[in-house]
Coordinates of C-alpha atoms in Angstrom, one line a residue:
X1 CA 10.6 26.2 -34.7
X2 CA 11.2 24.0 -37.7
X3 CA 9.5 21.0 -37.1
X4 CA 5.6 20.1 -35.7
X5 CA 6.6 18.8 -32.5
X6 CA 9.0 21.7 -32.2
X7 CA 6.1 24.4 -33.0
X8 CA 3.6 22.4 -30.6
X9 CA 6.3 22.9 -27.5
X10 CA 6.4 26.3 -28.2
X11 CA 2.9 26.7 -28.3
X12 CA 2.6 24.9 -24.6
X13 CA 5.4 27.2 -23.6
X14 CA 3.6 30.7 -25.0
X15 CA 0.1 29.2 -23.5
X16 CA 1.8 28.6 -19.7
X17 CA 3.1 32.3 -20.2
X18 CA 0.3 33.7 -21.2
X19 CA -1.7 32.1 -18.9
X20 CA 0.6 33.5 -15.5
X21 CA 0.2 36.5 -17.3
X22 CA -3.6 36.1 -16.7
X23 CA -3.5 34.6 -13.1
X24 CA -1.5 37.2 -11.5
X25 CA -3.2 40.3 -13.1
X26 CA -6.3 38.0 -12.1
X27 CA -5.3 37.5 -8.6
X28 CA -4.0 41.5 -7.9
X29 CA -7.7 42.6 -9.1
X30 CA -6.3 43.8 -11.8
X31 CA -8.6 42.8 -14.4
X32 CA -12.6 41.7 -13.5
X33 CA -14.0 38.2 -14.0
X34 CA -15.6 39.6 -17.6
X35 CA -12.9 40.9 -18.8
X36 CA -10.5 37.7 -17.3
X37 CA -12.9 34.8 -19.5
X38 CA -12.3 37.4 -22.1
X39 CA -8.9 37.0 -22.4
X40 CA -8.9 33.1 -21.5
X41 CA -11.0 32.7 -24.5
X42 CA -8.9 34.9 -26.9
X43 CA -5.9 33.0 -25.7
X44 CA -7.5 29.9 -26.6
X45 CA -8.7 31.8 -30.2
X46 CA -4.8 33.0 -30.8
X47 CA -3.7 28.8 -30.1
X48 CA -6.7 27.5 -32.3
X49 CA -5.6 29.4 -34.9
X50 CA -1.9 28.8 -34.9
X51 CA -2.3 24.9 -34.4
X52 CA -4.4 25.2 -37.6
X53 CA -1.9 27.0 -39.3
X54 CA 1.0 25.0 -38.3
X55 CA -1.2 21.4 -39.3
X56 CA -1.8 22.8 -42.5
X57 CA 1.7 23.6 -43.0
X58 CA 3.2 20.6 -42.2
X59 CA 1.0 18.4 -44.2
X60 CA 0.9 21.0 -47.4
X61 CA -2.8 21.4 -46.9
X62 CA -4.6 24.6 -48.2
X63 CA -6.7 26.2 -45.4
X64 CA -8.6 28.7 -47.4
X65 CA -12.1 27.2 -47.4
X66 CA -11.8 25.6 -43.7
X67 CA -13.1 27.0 -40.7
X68 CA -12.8 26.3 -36.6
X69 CA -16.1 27.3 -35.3
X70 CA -15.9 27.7 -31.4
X71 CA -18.9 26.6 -29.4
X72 CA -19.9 26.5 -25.6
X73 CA -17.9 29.1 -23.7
X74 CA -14.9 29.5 -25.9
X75 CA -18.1 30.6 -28.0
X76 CA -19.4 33.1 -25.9
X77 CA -15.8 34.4 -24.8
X78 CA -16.7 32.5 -21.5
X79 CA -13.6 30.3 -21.1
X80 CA -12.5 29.7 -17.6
X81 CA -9.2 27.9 -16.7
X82 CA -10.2 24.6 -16.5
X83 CA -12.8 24.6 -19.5
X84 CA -12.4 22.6 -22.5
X85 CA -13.0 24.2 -26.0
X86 CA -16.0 22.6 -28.1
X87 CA -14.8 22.9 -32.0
X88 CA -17.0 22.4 -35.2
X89 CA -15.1 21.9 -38.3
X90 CA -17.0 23.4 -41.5
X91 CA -15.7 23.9 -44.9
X92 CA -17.0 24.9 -48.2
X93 CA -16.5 21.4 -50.1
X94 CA -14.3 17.9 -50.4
X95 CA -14.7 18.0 -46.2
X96 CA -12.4 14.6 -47.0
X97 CA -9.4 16.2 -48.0
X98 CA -9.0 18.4 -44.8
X99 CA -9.8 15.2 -42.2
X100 CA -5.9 14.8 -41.6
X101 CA -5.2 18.4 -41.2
X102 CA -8.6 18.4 -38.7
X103 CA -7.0 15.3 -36.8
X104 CA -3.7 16.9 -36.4
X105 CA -4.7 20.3 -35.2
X106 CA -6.8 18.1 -32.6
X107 CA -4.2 16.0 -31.4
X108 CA -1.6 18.8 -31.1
X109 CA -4.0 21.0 -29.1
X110 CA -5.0 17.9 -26.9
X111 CA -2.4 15.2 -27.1
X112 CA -0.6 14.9 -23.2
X113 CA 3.1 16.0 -23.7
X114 CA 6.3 16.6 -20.9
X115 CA 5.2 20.1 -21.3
X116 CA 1.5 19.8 -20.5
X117 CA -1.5 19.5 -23.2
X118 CA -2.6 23.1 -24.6
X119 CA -6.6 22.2 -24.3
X120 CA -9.2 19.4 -23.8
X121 CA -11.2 19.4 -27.4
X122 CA -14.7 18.6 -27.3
X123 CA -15.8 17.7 -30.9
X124 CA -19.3 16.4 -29.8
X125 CA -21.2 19.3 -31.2
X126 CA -20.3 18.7 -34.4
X127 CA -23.5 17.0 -36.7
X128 CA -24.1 13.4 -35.5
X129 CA -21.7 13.9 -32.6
X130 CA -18.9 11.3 -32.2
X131 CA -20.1 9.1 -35.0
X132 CA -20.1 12.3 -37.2
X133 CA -17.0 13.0 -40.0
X134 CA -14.7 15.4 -38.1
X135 CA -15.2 17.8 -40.9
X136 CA -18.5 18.9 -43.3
X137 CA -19.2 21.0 -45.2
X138 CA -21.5 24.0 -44.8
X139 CA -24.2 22.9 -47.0
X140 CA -24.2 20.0 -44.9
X141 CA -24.2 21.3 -41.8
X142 CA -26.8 23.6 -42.8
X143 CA -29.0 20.8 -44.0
X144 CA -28.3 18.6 -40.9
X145 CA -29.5 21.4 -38.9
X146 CA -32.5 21.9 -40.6
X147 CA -33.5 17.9 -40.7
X148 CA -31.9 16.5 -37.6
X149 CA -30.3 19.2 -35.4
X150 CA -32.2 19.1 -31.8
X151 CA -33.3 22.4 -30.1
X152 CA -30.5 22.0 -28.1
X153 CA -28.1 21.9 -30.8
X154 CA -29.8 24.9 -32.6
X155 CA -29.6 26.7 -29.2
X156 CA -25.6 26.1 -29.0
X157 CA -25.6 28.1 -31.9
X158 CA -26.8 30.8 -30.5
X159 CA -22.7 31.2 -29.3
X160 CA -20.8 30.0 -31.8
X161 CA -18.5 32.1 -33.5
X162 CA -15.6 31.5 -36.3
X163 CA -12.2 31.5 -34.8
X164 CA -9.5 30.6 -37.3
X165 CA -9.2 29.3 -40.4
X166 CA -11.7 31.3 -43.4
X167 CA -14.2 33.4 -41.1
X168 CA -16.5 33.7 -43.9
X169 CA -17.3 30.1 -44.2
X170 CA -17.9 30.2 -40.2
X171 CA -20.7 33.1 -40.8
X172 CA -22.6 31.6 -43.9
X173 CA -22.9 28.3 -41.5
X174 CA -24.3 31.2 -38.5
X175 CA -26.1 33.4 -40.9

């Protein structure tokens, strides 16, 4: 697909496949309700990853020291088919130069379309909630966390997990 909106529709259309795919072998009892969340949630990891990649494409933005961390029950492999997915956006430094890219990867996985939205995106989770920057950096994080972050935040931690974008950032933040 050469284009964003192209590559977005194509998404929605791999996503509806993907997710008959899962319903029917679902609904024959061919697969259990572990391993069904299982493969909900690594659908949503596979979409994550190539919205990320196509929003950094399209807007000539280097990915390399980004991360997607997944919270909630995308998280803990959990998803269902009506969840949403709660992101955190973490990155080594200049979190300012990857808001766009963090914005457009939202709105492509959210935004309603003709063919559907791919996922509800919960960005709440991330340090100071709404009225937080979209993206920060792991030192940041690390030091909101230790100041500010609530039990229940810390606890929400205890699923997280990097899904797309530079893993390795994602596990200094969880380390």
């Amino acid at each position: 697909a050469p284009t964003w909106a192209d590559r977005m529709t194509a998404l929605r259309h791999f996503q509806k496949w993907e997710l008959l795919r899962i319903a029917a072998c679902d609904s024959f009892g061919l697969m259990d309700f572990k391993v069904t969340t299982l493969q909900l949630s690594l659908l949503a990891d596979s979409i994550v990853q190539l919205a990320l990649r196509f929003a950094a494409e399209d807007l000539k933005c280097d990915p390399s020291s980004f991360c997607v961390l997944a919270m909630g029950k995308l998280g803990g492999e959990e998803l269902n088919y009506s969840s949403d997915i709660d992101l955190v956006f973490v990155c080594e430094q200049d979190a300012g130069s990857f808001a766009t890219m963090a914005q457009r990867m939202v709105r492509g996985l959210s935004d309603m379309t003709i063919t559907g939205f791919l996922y509800r995106v919960d960005m709440r989770l991330r340090p100071w909630g709404k009225a937080g920057a979209l993206v920060t950096t792991r030192n940041a994080y690390l030091e909101y966390m230790r100041r500010e972050g609530r039990l229940w935040e810390k606890q929400a931690l205890l699923k997280a997990r990097p899904i797309a974008g530079n893993l390795e950032v994602g596990q200094a933040v969880l380390m």
